[in-house]
Coordinates of C-alpha atoms in Angstrom, one line a residue:
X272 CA 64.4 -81.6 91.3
X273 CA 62.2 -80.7 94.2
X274 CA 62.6 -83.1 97.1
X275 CA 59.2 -84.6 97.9
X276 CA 57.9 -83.4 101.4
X277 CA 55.7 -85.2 103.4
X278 CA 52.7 -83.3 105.7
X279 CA 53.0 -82.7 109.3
X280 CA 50.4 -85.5 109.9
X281 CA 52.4 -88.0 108.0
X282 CA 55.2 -87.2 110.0
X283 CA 54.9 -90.5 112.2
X284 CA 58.0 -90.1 114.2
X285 CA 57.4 -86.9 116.3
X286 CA 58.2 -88.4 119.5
X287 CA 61.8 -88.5 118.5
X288 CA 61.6 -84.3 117.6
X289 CA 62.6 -83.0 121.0
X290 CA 64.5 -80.1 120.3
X291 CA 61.3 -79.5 117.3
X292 CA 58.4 -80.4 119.9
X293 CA 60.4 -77.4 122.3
X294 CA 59.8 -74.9 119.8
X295 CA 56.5 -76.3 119.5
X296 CA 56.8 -77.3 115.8
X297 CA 53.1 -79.0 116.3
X298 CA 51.6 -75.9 118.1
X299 CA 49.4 -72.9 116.0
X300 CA 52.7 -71.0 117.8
X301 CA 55.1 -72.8 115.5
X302 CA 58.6 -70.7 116.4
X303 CA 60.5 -72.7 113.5
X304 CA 57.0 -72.2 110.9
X305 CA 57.4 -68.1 111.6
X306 CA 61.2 -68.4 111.4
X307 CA 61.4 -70.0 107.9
X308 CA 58.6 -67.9 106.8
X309 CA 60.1 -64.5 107.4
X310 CA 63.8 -65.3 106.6
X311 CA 62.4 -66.7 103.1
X312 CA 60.4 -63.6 102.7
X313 CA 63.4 -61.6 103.5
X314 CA 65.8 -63.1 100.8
X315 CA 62.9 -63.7 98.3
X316 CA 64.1 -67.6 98.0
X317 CA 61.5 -70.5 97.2
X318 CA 63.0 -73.3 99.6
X319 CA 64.2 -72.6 103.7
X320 CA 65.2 -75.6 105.7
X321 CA 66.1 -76.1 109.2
X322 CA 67.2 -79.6 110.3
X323 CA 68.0 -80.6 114.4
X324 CA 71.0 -83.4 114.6
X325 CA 69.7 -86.6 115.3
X326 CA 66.6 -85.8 114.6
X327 CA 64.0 -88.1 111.9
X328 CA 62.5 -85.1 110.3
X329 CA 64.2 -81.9 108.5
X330 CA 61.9 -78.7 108.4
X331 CA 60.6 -76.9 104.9
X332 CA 58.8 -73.9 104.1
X333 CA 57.6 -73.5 100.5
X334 CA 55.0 -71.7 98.9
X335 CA 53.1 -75.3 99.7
X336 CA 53.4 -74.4 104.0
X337 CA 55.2 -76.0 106.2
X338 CA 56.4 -79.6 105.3
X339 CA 58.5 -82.1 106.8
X340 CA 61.5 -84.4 105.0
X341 CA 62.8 -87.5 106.3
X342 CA 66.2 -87.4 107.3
X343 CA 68.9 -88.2 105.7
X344 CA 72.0 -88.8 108.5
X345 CA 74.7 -89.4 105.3
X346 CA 73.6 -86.2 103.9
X347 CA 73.4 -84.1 107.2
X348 CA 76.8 -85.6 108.1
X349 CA 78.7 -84.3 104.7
X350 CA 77.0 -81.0 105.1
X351 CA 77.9 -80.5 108.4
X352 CA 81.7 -81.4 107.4
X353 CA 81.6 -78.6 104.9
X354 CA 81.4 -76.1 107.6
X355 CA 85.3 -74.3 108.6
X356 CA 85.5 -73.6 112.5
X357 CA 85.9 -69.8 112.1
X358 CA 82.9 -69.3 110.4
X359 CA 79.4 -70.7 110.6
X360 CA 77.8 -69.3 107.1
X361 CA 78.3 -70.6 104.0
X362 CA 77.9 -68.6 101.0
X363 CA 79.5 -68.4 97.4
X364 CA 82.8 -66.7 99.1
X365 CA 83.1 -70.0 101.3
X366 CA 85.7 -72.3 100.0
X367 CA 83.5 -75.0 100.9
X368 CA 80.7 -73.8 99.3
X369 CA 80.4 -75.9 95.6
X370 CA 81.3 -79.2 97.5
X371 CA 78.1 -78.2 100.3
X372 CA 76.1 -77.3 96.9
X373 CA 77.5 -81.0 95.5
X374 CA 76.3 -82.7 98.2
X375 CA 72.9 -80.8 98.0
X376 CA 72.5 -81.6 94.2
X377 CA 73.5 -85.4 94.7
X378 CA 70.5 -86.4 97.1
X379 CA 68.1 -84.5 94.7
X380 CA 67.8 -81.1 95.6
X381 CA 68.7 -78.8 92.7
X382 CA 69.5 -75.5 92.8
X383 CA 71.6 -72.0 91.4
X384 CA 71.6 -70.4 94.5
X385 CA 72.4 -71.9 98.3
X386 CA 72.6 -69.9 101.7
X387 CA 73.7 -72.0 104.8
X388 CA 74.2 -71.3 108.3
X389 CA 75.5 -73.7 111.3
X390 CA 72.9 -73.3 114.3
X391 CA 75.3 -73.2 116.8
X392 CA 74.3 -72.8 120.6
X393 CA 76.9 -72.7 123.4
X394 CA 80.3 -73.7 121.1
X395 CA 78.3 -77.1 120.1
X396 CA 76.4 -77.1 116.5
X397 CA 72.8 -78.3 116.9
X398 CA 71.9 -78.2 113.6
X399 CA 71.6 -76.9 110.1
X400 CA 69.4 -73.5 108.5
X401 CA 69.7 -73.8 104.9
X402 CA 67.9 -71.5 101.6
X403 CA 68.2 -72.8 98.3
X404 CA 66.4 -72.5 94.8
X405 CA 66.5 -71.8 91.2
X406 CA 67.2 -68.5 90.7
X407 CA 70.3 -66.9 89.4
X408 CA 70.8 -63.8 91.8
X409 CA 73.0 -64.0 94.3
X410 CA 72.1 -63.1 97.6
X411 CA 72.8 -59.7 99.0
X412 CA 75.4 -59.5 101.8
X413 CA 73.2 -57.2 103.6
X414 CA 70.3 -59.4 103.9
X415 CA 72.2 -62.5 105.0
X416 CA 73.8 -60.3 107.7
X417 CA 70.0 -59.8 108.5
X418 CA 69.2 -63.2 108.3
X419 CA 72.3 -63.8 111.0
X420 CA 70.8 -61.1 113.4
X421 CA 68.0 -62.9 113.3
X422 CA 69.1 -66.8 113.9
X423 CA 71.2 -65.0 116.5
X424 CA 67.8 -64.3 118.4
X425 CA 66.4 -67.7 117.8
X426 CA 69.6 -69.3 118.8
X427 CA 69.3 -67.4 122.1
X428 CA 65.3 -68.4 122.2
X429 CA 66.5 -71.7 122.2
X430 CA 68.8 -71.5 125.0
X431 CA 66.3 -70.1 127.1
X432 CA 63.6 -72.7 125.8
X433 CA 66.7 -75.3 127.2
X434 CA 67.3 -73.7 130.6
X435 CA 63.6 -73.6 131.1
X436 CA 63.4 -77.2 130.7
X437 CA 66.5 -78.0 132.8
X438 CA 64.9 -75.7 136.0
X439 CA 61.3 -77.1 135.1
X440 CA 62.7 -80.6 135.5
X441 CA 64.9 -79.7 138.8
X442 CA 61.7 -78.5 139.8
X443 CA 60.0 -81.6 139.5
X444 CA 62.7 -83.6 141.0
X445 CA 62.3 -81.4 143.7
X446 CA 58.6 -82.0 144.1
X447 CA 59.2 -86.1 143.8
X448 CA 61.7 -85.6 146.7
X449 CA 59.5 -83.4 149.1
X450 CA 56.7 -86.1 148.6
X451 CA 59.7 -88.7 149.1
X452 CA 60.1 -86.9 152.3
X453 CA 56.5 -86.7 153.8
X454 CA 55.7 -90.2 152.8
X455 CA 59.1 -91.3 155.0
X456 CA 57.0 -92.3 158.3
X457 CA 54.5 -94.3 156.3
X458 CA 57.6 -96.2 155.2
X459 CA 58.7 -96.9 158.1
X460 CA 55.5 -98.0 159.5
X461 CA 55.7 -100.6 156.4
X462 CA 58.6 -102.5 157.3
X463 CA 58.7 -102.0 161.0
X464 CA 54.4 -103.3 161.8
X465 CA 55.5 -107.0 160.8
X466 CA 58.3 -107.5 163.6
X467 CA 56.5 -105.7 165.8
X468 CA 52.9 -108.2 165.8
X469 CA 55.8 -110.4 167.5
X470 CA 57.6 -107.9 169.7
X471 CA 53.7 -107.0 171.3
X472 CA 52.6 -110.0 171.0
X473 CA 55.5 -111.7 173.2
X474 CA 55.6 -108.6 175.6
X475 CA 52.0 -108.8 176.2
X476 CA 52.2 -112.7 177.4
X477 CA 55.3 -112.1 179.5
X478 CA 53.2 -108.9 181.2
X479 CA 49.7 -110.7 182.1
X480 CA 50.8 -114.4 181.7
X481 CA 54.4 -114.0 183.8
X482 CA 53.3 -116.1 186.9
X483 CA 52.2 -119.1 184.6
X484 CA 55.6 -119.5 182.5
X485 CA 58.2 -121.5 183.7
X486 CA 61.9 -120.5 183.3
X487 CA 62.7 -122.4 180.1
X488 CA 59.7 -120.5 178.4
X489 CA 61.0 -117.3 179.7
X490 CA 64.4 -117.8 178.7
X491 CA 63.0 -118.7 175.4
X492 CA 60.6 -115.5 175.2
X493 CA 63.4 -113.0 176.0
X494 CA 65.9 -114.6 173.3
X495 CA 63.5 -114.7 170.8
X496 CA 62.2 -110.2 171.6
X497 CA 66.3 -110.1 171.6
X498 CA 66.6 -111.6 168.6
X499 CA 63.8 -109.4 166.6
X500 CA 64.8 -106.1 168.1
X501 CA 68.5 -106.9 166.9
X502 CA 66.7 -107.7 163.5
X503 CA 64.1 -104.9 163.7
X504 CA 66.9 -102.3 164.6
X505 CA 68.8 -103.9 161.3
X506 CA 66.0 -102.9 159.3
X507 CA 65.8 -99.3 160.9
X508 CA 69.1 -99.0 159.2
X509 CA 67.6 -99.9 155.9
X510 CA 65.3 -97.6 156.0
X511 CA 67.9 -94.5 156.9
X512 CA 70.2 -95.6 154.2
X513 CA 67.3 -95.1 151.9
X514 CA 66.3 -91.6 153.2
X515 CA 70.4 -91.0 153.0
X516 CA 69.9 -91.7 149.1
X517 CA 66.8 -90.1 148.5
X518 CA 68.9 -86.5 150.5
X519 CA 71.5 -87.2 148.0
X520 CA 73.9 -88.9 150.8
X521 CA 73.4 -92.4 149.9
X522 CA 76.9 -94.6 149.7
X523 CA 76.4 -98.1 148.1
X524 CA 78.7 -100.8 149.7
X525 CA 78.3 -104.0 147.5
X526 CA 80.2 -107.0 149.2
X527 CA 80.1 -110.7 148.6
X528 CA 78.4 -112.3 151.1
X529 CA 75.9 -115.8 151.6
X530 CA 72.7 -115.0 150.2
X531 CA 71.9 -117.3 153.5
X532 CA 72.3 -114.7 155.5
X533 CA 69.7 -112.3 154.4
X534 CA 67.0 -115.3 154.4
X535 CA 68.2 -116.1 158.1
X536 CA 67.6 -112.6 158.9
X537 CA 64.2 -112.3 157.3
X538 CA 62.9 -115.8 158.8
X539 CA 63.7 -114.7 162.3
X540 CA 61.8 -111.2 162.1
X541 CA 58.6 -112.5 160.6
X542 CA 58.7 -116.0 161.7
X543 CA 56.1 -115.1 164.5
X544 CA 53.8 -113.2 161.9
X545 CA 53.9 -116.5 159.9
X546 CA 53.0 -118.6 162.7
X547 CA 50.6 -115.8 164.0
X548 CA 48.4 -116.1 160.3
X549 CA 49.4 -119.6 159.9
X550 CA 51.3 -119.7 157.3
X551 CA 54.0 -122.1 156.5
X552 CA 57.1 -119.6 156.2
X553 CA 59.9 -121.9 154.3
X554 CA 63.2 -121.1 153.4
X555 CA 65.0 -122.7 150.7
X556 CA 68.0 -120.4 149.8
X557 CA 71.3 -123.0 149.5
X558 CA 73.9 -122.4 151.9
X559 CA 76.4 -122.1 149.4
X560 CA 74.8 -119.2 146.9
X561 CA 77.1 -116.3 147.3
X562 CA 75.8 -112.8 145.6
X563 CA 77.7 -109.5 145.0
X564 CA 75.5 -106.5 146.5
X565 CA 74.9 -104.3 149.7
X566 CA 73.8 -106.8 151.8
X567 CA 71.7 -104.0 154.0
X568 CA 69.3 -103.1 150.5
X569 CA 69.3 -106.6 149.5
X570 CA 67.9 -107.6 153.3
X571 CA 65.3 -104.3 153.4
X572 CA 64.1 -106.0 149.3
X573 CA 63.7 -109.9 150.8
X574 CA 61.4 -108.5 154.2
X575 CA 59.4 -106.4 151.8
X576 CA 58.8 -109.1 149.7
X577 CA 58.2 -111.9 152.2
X578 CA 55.9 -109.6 154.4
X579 CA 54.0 -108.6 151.3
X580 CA 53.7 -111.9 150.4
X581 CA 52.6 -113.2 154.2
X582 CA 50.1 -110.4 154.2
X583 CA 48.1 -111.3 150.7
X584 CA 47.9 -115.2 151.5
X585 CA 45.1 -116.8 153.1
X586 CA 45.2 -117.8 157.0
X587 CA 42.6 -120.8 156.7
X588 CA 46.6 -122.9 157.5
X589 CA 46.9 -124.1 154.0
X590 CA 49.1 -120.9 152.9
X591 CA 53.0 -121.4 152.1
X592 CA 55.7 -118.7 151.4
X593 CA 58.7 -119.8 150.0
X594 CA 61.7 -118.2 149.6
X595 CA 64.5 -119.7 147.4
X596 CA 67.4 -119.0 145.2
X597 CA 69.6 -120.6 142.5
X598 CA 72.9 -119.3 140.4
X599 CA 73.3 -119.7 136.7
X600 CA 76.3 -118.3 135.2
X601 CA 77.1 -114.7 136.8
X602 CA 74.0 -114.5 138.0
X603 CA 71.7 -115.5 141.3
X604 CA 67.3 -115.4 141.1
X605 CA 66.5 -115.0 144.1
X606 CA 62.4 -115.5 144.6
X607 CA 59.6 -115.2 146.8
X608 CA 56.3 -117.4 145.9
X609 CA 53.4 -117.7 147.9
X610 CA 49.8 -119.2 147.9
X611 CA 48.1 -116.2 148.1
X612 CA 45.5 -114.0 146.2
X613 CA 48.1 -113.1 143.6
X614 CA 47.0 -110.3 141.2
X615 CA 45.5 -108.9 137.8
X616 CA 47.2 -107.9 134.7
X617 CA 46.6 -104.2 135.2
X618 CA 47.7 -104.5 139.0
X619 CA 51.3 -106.2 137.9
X620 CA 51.8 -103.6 135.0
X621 CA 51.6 -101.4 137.8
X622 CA 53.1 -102.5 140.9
X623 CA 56.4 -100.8 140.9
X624 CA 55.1 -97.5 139.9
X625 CA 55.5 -95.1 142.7
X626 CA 52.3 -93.7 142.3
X627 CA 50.5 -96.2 144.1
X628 CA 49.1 -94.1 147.4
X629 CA 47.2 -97.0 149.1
X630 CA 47.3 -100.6 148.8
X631 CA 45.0 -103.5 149.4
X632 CA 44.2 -104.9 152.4
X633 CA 45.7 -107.8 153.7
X634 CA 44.0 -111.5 154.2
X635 CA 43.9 -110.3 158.2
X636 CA 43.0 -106.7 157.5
X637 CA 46.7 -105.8 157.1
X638 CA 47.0 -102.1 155.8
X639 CA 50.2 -100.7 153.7
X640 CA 51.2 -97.5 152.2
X641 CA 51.5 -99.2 148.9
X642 CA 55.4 -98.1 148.9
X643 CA 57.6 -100.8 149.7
X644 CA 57.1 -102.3 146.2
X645 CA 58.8 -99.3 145.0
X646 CA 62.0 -99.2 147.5
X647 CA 62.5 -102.6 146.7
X648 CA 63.0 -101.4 143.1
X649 CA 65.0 -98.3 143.9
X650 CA 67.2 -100.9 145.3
X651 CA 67.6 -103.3 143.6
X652 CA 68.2 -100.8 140.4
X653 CA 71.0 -99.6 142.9
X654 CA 73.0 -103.2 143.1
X655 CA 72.5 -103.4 138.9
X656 CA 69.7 -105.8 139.2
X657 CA 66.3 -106.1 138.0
X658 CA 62.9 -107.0 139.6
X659 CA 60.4 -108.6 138.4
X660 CA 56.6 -110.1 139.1
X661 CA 54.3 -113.1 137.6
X662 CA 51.4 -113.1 139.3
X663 CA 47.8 -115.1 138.2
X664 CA 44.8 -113.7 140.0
X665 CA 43.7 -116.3 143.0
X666 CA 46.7 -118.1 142.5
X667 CA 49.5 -116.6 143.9
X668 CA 52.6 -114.4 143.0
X669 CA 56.1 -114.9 143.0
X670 CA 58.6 -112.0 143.3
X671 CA 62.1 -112.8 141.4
X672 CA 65.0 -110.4 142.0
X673 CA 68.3 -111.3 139.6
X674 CA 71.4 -109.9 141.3
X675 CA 75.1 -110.3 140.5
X676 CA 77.4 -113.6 141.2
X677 CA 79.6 -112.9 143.9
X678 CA 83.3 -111.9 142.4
X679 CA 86.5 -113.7 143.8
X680 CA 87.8 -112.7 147.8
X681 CA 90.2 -111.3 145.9
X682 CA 88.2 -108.0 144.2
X683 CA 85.9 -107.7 147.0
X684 CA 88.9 -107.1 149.7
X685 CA 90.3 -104.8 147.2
X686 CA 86.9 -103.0 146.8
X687 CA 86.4 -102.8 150.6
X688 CA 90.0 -101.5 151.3
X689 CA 89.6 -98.9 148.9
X690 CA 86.4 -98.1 150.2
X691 CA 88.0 -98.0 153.6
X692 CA 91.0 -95.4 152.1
X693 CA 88.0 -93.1 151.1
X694 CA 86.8 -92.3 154.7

C-alpha cells in the first residue's frame, strides 16, 4: 500500500524541521529534493525517504515530487533498533533485514525490495535514508556502494552546514557582547544619575549656603553625602559584577539574608530624589522576610525598579512609590508600585527586550538609556527568578520580582564555606 503523503504546504509543523530547514528543504535549492532525486534515479526504485530524529515530518520523493509524511516515532524507533553497530546499511545480506522490512510492511508501506542506510554524522546517528518498492530485482552491490559515496558527501555537507551555524551563532554572541560593551557607560549613567541629584544637590547648599547652616544642619548634611556615597559606591559594584558576567567572569554568591536590607539600602540613595519630585517614597518590606539570592544583583534590581518608578510618576505631590514584599510557601514577591503614568500593552510586551535603545522621558525631563529594565532581568534570571510587569496606561505600574525562600543557616554556611574553599 502506498503511504499517503501530504504536500509541502500542508506540512504545518516546519518550525520544528531544523536539521530540514538547514538543508533548506523549503528553498528552490532543496539539498534533500536533489539528494533523493538522484540516488532514486541511480537504483531505478519508485520510493526514497530520508527522515531526521525527532523531527514531525519524514521526506519522499516519488514520481509525484517531493512530499512530506508525518512522523511516526514508534516506527522510526524499531527501525532504528534494526541497525548492528558495525555497519550502517541494511540490505538483503543484513541479518536484520526481514524484521526492518516487517516493520516497514506493518505501518503500511509494502514492498519486495528495501535499501536502508543509518545517516550517521560524528559517531551519533541523525537519522534514516531509506528506498523501497515493488519490484523484484535486487539491488546491485555496485550501485549501493555508489549510493554510500554519495550519503558520505552529504553527511559531510551536513557537518559543515552544523559548524557554520555553530561559528555564525559565536559570531552573533560576539556582536551582542561588543554592543554589551559600548553601551557599559550609558549603564552606569542609569543607576548612578539618581544618587547623585542628592550628592549635588547637598554639596551645592553646603558650598554657597555654608555661612547660613548651623552645626546640627551640617552634621546632618555630611552624614546623609556619607551615607549615599557608601550607597552609591555599593551600586558601582553592581554594575562591575555585571560587566564581570557579561566578560564571562561573573561569580554568583546567593546568601540568605533580610530582604530589609536591600529596601534600607534603596530608601537611603533615592530618598532625596523622592523628596526632590515630591513623591511619597514608602517602604513596606517586613522585617522578618528572608530571601535566598546575591544580595549585590537583588539590590542593583530594587534601585532600577524604584528609580524607574520615581522617574515615570507625577511631581504635582500626590505620587506614591511603594515598595513591599510577602512569602508564600518557598517563595518571596517582592514589588514595586507606583502612581505614575504606567504603560500600554505593546510597551509591557516589550519592556525587557534589550532592544530598547532610548526610553521615555521622565515626569521631570529624566532621560534613560532604556537598559536597566533589561539588567534587572539578566539578574534576576541569574538568582532562578522571574520578573514580571502589570501595567494600565495613566494608572500606574507595579514591578513584581519572585525570588527564592531563604534555606536554613545550616545550607547557607555550608554553601559559603565551600565557596570560601574555592578561592
Amino acid at each position: 500500500m502506498q503511504p499517503k503523503l501530504l504536500e509541502l504546504n500542508q506540512a504545518d509543523q516546519m518550525s520544528d524541521c531544523k536539521l530540514s530547514l538547514l538543508l533548506g528543504v523549503t528553498s528552490p535549492r532543496n539539498q534533500i529534493d536533489i539528494f533523493l532525486k538522484m540516488a532514486r534515479r541511480l537504483l531505478n526504485v519508485e520510493f526514497a525517504a530520508w527522515a531526521f530524529h525527532h523531527e514531525p515530518y519524514a521526506w519522499f520523493v516519488t514520481q509525484q515530487g517531493f512530499q512530506a509524511y508525518p512522523a511516526n516515532p514508534e516506527l522510526a524507533a524499531q527501525l532504528q533498533a534494526c541497525y548492528t553497530k558495525d555497519t550502517v546499511v541494511i540490505s538483503p545480506k543484513h541479518p536484520n533485514y526481514l524484521k526492518f522490512s516487517k516493520h516497514l510492511k506493518h505501518h503500511f508501506f509494502d514492498h519486495q525490495r528495501l535499501l536502508a542506510l543509518n545517516l550517521v554524522v560524528n559517531q551519533n546517528s541523525i537519522g534514516q535514508l531509506v528506498f523501497f518498492d515493488q519490484a523484484a530485482e535486487e539491488f546491485h552491490s555496485e550501485d549501493i556502494e555508489q549510493i554510500e559515496v554519495l550519503l558520505e558527501a552529504m553527511l559531510g555537507y551536513i557537518e559543515l552546514k552544523f559548524e557554520h551555524t555553530e561559528l555564525k551563532e559565536a559570531y552573533e554572541q560576539l556582536s551582542a557582547l561588543n554592543y554589551s560593551r559600548t553601551k557599559f557607560f550609558q549603564i552606569i549613567a542609569h543607576d548612578l544619575r539618581a544618587p547623585f541629584h542628592g550628592l549635588l544637590g547637598f554639596s551645592d547648599v553646603l558650598a554657597e549656603e555654608l555661612d547660613t547652616l548651623d552645626h546640627a544642619s551640617i552634621q546632618n548634611i555630611a552624614s546623609y553625602l556619607n551615607d549615599t556615597a557608601k550607597s552609591t559606591y555599593n551600586l558601582l559594584e553592581n554594575l562591575l559584577d555585571w560587566a564581570m558576567a557579561e566578560g564571562g567572569h561573573f561569580v554568583y554568591h546567593p546568601i540568605n539574608f533580610k530582604l530589609k536590607q536591600c529596601s534600607h539600602i534603596v530608601m537611603d540613595v533615592l530618598s532625596s530624589l523622592a523628596l526632590k519630585k515630591t513623591i511619597r517614597l514608602v517602604d513596606q518590606v517586613p522585617d522578618d522576610i528572608r530571601v535566598f539570592a546575591d544580595i549585590n544583583m537583588l539590590t542593583s534590581v530594587l534601585q532600577n525598579l524604584t528609580s524607574n518608578a520615581l522617574k515615570f510618576t507625577p511631581v504635582d505631590g500626590t505620587g506614591q512609590v511603594t515598595i513591599s514584599a510577602c512569602a508564600y510557601g518557598d517563595r518571596v514577591q517582592l514589588s514595586v508600585t507606583d502612581t505614575g503614568l504606567g504603560m500600554t500593552e505593546q510597551q509591557v510586551q516589550h519592556v525587557f527586550e534589550p532592544r530598547i535603545k532610548t526610553s521615555l522621558k521622565g515626569t521631570a525631563g529624566e532621560r534613560g538609556t532604556g537598559l536597566g529594565l533589561v539588567l534587572c532581568k539578566r539578574f534576576v534570571d541569574l538568582n532562578h527568578g522571574e520578573i514580571k510587569v502589570t501595567s494600565k496606561e495613566g494608572q500606574g505600574t507595579t514591578f513584581t520580582v519572585i525570588l527564592p525562600k531563604a534555606q536554613d543557616e545550616h545550607s547557607a554556611l555550608a554553601l559559603h564555606q565551600d565557596q570560601l574553599a574555592a578561592h
